[in-house]
CSV table of C-alpha atoms in Angstrom, one decimal:
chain,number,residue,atom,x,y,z
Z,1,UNK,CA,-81.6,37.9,5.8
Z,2,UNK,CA,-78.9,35.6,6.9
Z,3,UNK,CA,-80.6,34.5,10.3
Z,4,UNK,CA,-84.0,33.9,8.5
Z,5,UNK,CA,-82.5,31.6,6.1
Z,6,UNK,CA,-82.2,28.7,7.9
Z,7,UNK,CA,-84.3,26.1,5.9
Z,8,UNK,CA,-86.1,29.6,-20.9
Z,9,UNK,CA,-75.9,32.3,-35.4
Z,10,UNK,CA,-75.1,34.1,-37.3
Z,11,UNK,CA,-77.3,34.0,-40.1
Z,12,UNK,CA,-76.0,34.5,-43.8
Z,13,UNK,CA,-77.5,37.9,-44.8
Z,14,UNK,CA,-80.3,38.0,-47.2
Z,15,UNK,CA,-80.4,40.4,-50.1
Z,16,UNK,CA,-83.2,43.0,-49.5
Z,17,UNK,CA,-84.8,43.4,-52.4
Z,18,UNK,CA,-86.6,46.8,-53.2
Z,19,UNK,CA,-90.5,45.3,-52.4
Z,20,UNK,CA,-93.2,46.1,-54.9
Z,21,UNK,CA,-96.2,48.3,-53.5
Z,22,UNK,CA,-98.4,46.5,-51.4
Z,23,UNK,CA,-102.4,46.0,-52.6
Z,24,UNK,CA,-105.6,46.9,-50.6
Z,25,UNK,CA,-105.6,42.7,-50.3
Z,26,UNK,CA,-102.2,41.9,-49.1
Z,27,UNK,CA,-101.4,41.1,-45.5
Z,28,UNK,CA,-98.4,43.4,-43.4
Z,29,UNK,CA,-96.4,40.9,-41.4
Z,30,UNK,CA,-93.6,40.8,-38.9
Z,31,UNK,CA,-90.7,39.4,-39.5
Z,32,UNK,CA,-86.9,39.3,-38.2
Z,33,UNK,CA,-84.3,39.2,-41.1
Z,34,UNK,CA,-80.5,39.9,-40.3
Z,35,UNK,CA,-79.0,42.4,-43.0
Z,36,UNK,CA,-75.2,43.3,-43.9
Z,37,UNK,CA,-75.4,47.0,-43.4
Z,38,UNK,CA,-77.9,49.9,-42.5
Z,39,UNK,CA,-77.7,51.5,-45.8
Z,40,UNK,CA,-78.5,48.1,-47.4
Z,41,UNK,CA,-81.5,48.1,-44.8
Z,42,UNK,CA,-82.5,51.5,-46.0
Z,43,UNK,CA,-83.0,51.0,-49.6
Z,44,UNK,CA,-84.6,48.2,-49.2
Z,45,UNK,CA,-88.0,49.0,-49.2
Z,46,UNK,CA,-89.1,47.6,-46.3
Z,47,UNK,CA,-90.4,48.9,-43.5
Z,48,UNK,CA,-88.2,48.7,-40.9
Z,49,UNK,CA,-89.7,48.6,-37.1
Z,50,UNK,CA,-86.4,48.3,-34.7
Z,51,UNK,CA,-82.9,46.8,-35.3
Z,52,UNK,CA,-80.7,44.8,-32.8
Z,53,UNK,CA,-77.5,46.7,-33.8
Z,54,UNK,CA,-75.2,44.2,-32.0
Z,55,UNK,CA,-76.7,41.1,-33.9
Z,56,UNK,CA,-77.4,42.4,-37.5
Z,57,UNK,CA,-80.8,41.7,-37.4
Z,58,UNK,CA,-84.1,43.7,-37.9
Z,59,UNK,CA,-87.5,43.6,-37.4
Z,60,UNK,CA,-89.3,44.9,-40.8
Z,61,UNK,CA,-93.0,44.6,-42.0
Z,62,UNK,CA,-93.7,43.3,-45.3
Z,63,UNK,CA,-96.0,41.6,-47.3
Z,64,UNK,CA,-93.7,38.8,-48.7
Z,65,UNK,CA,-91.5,36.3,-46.9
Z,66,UNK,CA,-88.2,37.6,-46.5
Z,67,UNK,CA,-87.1,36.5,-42.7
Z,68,UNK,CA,-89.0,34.2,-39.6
Z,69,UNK,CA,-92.0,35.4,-37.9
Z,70,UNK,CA,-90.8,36.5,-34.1
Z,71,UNK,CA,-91.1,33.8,-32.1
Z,72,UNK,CA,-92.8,34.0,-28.8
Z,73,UNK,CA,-91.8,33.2,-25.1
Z,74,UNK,CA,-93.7,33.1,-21.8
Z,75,UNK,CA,-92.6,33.0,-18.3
Z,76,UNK,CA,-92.2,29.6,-17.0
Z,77,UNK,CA,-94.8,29.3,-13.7
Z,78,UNK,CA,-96.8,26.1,-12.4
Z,79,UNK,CA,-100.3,27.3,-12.0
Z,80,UNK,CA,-100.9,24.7,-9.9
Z,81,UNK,CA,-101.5,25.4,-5.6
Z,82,UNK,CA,-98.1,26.9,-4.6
Z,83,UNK,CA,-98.8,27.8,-0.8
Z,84,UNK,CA,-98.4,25.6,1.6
Z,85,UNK,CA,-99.9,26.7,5.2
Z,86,UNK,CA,-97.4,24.7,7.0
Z,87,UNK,CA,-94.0,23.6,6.6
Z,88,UNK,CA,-92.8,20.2,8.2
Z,89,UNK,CA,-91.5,20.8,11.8
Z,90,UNK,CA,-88.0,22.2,11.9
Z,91,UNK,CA,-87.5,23.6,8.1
Z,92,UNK,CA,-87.5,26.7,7.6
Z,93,UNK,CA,-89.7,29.3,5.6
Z,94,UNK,CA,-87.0,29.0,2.9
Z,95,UNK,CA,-86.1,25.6,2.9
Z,96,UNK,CA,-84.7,26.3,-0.7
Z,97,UNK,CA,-81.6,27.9,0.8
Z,98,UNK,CA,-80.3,24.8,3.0
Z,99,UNK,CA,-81.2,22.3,0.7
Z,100,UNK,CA,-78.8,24.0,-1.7
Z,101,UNK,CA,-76.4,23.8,1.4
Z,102,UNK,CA,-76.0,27.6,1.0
Z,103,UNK,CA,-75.4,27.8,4.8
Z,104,UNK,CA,-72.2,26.4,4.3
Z,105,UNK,CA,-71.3,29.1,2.1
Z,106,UNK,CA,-67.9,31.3,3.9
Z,107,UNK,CA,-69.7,34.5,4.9
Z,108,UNK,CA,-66.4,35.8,2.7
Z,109,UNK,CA,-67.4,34.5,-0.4
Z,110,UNK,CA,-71.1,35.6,0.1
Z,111,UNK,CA,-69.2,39.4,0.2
Z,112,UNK,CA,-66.5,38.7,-2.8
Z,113,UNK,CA,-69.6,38.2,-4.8
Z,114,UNK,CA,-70.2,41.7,-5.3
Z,115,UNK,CA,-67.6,41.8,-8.1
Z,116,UNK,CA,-70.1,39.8,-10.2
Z,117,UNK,CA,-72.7,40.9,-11.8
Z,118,UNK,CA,-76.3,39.1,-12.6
Z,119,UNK,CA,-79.1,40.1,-15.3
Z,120,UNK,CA,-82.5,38.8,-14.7
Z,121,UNK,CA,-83.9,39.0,-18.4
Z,122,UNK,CA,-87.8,38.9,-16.5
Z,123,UNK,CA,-91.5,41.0,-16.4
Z,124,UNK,CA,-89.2,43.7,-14.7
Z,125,UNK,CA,-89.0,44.0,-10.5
Z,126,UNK,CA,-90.9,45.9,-7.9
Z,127,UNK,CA,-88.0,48.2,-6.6
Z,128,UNK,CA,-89.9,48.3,-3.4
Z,129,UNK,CA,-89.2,44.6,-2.3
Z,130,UNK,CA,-86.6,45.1,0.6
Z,131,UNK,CA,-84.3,41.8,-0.9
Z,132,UNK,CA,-84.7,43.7,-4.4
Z,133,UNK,CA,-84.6,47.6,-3.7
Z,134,UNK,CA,-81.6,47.4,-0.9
Z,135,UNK,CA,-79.3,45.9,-3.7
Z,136,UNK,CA,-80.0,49.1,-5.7
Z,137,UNK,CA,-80.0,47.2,-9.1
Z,138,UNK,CA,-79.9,48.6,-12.6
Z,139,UNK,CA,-83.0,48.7,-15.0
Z,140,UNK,CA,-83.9,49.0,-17.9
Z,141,UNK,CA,-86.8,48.0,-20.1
Z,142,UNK,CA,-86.4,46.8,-24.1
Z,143,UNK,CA,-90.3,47.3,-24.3
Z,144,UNK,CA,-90.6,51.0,-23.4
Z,145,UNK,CA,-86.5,52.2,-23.4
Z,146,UNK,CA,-87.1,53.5,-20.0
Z,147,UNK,CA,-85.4,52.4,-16.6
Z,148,UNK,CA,-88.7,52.0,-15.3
Z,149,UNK,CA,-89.4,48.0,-14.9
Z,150,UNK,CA,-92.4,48.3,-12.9
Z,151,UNK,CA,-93.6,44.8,-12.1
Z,152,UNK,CA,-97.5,43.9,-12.8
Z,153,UNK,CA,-97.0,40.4,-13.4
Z,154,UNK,CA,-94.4,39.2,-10.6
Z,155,UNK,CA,-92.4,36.6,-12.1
Z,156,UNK,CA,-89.5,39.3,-12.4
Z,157,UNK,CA,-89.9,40.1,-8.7
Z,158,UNK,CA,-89.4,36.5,-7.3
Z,159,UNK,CA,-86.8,35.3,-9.9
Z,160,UNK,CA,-85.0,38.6,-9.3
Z,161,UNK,CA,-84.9,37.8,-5.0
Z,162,UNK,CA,-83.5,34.2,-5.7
Z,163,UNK,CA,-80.8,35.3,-7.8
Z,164,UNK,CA,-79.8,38.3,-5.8
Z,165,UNK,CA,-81.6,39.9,-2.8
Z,166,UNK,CA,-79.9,41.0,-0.3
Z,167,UNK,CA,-78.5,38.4,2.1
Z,168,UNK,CA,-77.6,41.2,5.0
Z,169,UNK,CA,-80.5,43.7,5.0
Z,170,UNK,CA,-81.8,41.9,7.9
Z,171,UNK,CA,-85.8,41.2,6.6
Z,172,UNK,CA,-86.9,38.5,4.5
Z,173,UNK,CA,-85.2,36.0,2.3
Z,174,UNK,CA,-81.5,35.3,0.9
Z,175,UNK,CA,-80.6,35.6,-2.1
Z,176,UNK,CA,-77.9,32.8,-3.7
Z,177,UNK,CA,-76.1,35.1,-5.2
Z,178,UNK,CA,-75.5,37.0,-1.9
Z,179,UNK,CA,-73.5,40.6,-2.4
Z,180,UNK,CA,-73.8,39.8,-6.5
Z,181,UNK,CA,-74.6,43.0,-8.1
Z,182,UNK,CA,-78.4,43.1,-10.0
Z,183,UNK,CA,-79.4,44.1,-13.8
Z,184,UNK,CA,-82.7,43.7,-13.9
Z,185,UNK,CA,-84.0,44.4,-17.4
Z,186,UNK,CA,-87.7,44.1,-18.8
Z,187,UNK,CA,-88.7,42.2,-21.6
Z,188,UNK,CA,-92.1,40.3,-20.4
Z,189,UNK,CA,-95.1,41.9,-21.0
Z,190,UNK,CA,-98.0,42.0,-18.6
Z,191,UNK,CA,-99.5,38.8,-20.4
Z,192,UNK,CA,-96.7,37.0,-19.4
Z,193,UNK,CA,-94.9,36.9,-22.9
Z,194,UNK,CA,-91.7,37.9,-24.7
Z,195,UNK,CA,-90.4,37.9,-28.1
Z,196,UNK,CA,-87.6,36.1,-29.5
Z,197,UNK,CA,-86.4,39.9,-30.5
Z,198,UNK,CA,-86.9,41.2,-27.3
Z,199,UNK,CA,-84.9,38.3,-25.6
Z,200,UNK,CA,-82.2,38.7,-28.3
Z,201,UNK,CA,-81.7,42.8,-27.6
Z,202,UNK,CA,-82.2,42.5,-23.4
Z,203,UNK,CA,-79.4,39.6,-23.5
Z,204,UNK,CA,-77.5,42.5,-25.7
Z,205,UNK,CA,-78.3,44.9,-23.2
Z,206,UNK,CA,-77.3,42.5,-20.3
Z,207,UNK,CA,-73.6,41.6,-21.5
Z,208,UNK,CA,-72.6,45.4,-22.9
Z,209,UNK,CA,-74.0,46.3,-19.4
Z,210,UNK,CA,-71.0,44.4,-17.8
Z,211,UNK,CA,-73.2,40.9,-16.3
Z,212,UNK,CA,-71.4,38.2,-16.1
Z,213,UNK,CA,-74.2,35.5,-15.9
Z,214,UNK,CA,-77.6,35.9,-17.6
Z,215,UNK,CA,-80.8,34.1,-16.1
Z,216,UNK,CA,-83.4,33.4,-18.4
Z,217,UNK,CA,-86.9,31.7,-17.0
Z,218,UNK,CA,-88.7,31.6,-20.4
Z,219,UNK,CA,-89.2,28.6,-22.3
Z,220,UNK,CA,-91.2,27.8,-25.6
Z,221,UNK,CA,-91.1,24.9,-28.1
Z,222,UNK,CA,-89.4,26.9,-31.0
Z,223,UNK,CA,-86.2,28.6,-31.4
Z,224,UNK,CA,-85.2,31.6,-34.3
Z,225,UNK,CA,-81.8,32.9,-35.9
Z,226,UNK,CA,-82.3,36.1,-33.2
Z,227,UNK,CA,-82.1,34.1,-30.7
Z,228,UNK,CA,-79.1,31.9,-31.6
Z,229,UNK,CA,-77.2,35.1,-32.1
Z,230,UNK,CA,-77.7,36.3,-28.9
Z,231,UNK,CA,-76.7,33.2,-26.9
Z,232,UNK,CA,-73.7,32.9,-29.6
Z,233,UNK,CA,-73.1,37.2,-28.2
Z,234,UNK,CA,-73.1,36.5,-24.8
Z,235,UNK,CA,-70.6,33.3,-24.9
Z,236,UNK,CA,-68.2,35.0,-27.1
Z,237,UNK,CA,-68.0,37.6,-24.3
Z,238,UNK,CA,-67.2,34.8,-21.4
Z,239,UNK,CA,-70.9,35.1,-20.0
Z,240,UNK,CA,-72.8,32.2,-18.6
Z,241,UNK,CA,-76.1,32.3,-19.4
Z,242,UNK,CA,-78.8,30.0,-16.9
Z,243,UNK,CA,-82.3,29.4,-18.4
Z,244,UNK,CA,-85.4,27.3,-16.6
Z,245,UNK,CA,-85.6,23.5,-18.9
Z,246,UNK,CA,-89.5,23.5,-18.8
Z,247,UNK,CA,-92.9,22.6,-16.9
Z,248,UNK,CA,-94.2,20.6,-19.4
Z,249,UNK,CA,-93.5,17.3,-18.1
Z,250,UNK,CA,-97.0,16.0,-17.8
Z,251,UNK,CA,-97.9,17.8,-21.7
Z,252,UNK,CA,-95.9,15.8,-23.8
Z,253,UNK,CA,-92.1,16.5,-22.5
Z,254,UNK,CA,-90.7,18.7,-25.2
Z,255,UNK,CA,-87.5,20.1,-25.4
Z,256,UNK,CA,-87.6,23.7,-24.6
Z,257,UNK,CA,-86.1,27.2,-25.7
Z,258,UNK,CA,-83.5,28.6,-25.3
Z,259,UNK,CA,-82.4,26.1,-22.6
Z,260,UNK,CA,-81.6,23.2,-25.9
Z,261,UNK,CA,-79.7,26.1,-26.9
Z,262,UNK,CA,-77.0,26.0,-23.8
Z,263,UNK,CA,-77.0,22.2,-22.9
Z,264,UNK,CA,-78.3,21.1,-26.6
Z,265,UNK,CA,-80.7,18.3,-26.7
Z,266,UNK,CA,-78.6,14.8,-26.9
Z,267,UNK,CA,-75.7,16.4,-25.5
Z,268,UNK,CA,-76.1,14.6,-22.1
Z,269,UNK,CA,-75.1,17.2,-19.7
Z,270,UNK,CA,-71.9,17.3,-21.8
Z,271,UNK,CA,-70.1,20.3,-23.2
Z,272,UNK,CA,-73.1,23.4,-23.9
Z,273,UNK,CA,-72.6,26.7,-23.4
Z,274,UNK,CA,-74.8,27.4,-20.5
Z,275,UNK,CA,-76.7,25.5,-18.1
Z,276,UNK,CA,-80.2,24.1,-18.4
Z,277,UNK,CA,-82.1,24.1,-15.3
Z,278,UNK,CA,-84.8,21.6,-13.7
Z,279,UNK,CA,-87.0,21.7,-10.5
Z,280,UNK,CA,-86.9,19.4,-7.7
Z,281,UNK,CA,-89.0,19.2,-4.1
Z,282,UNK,CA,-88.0,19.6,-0.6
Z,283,UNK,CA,-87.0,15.8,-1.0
Z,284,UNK,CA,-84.2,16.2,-3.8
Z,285,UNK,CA,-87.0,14.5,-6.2
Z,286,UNK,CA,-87.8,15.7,-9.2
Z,287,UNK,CA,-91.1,18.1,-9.6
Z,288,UNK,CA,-93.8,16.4,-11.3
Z,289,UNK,CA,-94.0,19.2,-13.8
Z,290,UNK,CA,-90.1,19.4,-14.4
Z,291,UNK,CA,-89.0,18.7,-18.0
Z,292,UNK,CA,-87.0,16.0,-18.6
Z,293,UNK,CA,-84.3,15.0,-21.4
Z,294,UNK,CA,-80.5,15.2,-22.9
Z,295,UNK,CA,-80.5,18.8,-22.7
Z,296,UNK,CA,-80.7,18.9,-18.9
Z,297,UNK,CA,-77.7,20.1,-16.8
Z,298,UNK,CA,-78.2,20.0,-13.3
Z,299,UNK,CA,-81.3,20.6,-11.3
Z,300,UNK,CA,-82.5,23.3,-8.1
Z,301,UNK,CA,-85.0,23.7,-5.8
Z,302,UNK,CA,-88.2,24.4,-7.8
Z,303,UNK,CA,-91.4,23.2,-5.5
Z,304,UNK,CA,-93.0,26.0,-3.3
Z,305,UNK,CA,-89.8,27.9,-3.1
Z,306,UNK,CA,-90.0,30.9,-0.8
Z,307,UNK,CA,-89.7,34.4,-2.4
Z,308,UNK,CA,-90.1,38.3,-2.4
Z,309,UNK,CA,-93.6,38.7,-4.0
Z,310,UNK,CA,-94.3,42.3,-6.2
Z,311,UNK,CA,-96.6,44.6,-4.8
Z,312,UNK,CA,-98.2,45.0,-7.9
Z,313,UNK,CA,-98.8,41.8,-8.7
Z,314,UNK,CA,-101.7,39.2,-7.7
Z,315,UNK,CA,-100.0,36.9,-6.1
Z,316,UNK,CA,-100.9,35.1,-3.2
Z,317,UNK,CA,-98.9,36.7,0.1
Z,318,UNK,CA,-98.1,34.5,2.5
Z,319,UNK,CA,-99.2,35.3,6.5
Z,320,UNK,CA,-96.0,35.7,8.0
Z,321,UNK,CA,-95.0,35.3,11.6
Z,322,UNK,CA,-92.5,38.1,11.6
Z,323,UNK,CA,-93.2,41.7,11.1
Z,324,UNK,CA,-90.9,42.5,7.6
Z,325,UNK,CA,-92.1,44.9,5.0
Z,326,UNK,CA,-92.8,43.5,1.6
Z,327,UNK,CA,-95.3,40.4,0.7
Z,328,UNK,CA,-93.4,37.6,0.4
Z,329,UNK,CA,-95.0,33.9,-0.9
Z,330,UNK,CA,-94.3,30.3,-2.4
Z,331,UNK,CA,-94.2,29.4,-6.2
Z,332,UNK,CA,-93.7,26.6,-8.4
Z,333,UNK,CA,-91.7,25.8,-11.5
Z,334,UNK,CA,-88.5,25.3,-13.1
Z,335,UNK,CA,-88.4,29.6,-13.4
Z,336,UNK,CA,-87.4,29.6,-10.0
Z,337,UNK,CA,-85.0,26.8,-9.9
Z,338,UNK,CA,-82.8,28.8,-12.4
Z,339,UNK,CA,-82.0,31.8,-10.5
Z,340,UNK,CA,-80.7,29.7,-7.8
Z,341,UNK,CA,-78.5,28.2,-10.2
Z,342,UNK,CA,-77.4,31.8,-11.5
Z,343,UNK,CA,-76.8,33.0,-8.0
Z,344,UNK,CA,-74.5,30.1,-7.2
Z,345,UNK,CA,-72.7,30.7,-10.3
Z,346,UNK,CA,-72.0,34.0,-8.8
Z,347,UNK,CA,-70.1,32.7,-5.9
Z,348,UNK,CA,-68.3,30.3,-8.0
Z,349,UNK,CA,-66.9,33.1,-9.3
Z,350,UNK,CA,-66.3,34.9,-6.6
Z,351,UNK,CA,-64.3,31.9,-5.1
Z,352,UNK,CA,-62.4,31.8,-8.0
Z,353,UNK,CA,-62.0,34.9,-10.8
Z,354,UNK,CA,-60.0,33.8,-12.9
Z,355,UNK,CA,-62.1,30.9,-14.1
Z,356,UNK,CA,-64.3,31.3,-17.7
Z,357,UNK,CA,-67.8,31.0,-18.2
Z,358,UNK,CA,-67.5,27.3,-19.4
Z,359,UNK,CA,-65.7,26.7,-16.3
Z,360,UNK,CA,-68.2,27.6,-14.1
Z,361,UNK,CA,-70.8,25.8,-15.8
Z,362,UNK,CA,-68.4,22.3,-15.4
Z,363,UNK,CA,-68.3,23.5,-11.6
Z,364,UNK,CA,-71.8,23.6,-10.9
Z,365,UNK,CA,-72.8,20.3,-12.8
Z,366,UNK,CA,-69.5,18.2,-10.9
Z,367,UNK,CA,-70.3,19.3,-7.7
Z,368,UNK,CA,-73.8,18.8,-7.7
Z,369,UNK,CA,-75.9,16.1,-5.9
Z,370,UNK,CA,-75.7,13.0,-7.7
Z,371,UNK,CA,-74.4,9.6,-8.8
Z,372,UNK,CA,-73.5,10.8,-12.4
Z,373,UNK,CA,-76.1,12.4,-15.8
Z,374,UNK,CA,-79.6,11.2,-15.4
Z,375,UNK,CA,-82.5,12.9,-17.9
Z,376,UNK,CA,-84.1,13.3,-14.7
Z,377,UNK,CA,-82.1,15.9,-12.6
Z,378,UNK,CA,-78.9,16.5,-14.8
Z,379,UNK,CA,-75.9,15.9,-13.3
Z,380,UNK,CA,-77.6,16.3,-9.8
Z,381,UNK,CA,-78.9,18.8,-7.3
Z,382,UNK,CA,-77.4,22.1,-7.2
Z,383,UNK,CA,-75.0,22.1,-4.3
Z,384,UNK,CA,-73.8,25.8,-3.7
Z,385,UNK,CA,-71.3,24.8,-1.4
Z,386,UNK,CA,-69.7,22.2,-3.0
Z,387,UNK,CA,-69.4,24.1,-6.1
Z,388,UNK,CA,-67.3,26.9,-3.8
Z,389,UNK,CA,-65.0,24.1,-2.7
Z,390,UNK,CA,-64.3,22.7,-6.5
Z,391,UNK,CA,-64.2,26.0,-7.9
Z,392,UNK,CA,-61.0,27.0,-5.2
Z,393,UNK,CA,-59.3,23.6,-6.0
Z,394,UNK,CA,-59.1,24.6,-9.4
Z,395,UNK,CA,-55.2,25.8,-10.4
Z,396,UNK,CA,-54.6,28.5,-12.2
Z,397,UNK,CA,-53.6,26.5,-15.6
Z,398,UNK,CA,-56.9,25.2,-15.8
Z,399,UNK,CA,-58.9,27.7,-14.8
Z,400,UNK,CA,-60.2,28.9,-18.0
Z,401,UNK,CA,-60.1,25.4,-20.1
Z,402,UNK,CA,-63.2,24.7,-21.3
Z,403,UNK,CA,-64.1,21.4,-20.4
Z,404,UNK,CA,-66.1,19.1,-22.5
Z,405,UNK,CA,-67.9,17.0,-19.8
């Protein structure tokens, strides 16, 4: 609501061997191999669990080495106090949505957004959230291959609201991506984890699904061949893909998954093929917990950001001062900063078409709040309205040149 608003390669293919009998003794294993061709697959002799079709890759169970393990994910939330009882006189419940200067964003922009379309790759959405259920998204879930994406842990539910909730239905919060369409699709499980082959076939699912930008707040210390084929999928199809850079700050700093895979790690801010996304406060600062490091792009609004909350979820509901249906609350972490940063890509976009996915992700980082790169915040604070104005003084001969800085 408008008025309200005020204040985480292609692999050369291995030759499947036929794989001897396996002993009383020996030990099954997961493990991800890519593979030429189905038949190839098929007389291998392993046992083959799913395949990603897209990537040429498989998930098989042996008792020999023939691929990686899958490699793990988790969603990317602080558990440290998030609620605030107060605010500071005069800012509003979501203070996120000024700082970004999103209320300087042409009402006619907010609407030409609706051509674009954003996947939140997330634990799934509670349909019943007024910012999420009025956009009438698409689901669908890799874990059960079912368009049910019912929402138990509630990460999907408030990344899914700051990317895209409904910036007209008159309750509750804005989203940034304001008339942007919604692809919500599940691949975190109730424990707050995701595999590197579940990432790999919901980004699959995401781009042959017609989204445009990907978010992805899920970070880990390790990256896989799955994973690398995806991102490599989704850039050969022109789609920007946003991912949180990490709360880690205070454990050691270490470059994070797949965000080093879109702004790689010495790199800058320069060049990438996506954007890596930090947190900051209400003060432009950055959060405590925010990661840090080459591979950052730009930064958003990650400290107690205000949010539609899940129904089904635990999370602490904020007392609200309005009536509005839904629970709505504050959260922590770079998770939340990234949808903001996919949501502005969206009216990038929609100021300008005809630019590429490269392009957009140069828009964002030039027009953000800054005095140039720092490992700290990136190129800056995410300015959404400054973006628009860069992105429509683009010409047409270098709208889809993809720039290198």
């Amino acid at each position: 609501m408008r008025a309200i608003a005020r204040i985480a390669c292609a692999a050369a293919s291995v030759a499947l061997l036929a794989a001897p009998s396996a002993s009383a003794s020996q030990t099954q294993t997961r493990q991800v191999v890519p593979y030429r061709s189905l038949r190839q697959l098929e007389r291998s002799g392993l046992r083959v669990l799913r395949t990603v079709p897209a990537l040429h890759t498989a998930v098989v169970e042996t008792t020999r080495p023939v691929g990686q393990r899958p490699v793990l994910r988790r969603a990317l939330t602080v558990d440290e106090p998030a609620l605030a009882p107060t605010f500071l006189p005069g800012v509003a419940w979501e203070w996120q949505w000024d700082a970004a200067h999103m209320d300087a964003v042409p009402d006619s922009v907010l609407h030409a957004a609706a051509r674009v379309k954003i996947a939140v790759i997330d634990s799934g959405a509670d349909l019943r959230a007024p910012d999420v259920g009025d956009k009438t998204p698409e689901t669908w879930s890799v874990l059960s291959h079912r368009h049910r994406v019912r929402d138990v842990l509630g990460h999907g539910t408030f990344v899914s609201s700051l990317a895209a909730g409904s910036v007209e239905n008159g309750v509750g919060i804005s989203g940034f991506g304001g008339d942007a369409k919604l692809l919500v699709v599940q691949a975190i499980d109730a424990d707050g984890y995701v595999t590197d082959v579940d990432e790999a076939a919901a980004i699959v699912y995401a781009v042959k699904h017609g989204a445009k930008i990907v978010n992805l707040s899920i970070g880990g210390t390790e990256t896989s061949a799955i994973e690398k084929r995806a991102i490599s999928f989704a850039v050969k199809h022109d789609v920007l893909v946003v991912a949180a850079a990490g709360n880690e700050h205070g454990y050691g700093n270490p470059v994070e998954y797949p965000a080093a895979l879109l702004q790689p790690a010495g790199s800058r801010g320069r060049g990438g093929v996506g954007l890596a996304v930090g947190a900051t406060t209400m003060d432009g600062t950055r959060a405590s917990f925010s990661n840090t490091g080459s591979y950052l792009s730009l930064a958003a609004p990650g400290y107690n950001v205000f949010a539609a909350e899940s129904a089904d979820s635990d999370w602490p509901r904020a007392d609200l001062p309005w009536s509005s249906p839904g629970y709505y609350g504050w959260a922590s972490g770079t998770s939340f900063a990234a949808p903001e940063v996919a949501g502005a890509a969206a009216l990038v976009w929609a100021a300008n078409p005809s630019l590429s996915a490269s392009t957009v992700a140069w828009v964002l980082k030039h027009s953000a709040i800054g005095t140039g790169w720092s490992p700290q915040l990136g190129w800056g604070t995410l300015d959404a309205a400054a973006a628009v104005k860069l992105a429509r003084s683009l010409p047409t001969q270098v709208a889809r040149t993809r720039f290198d800085h």
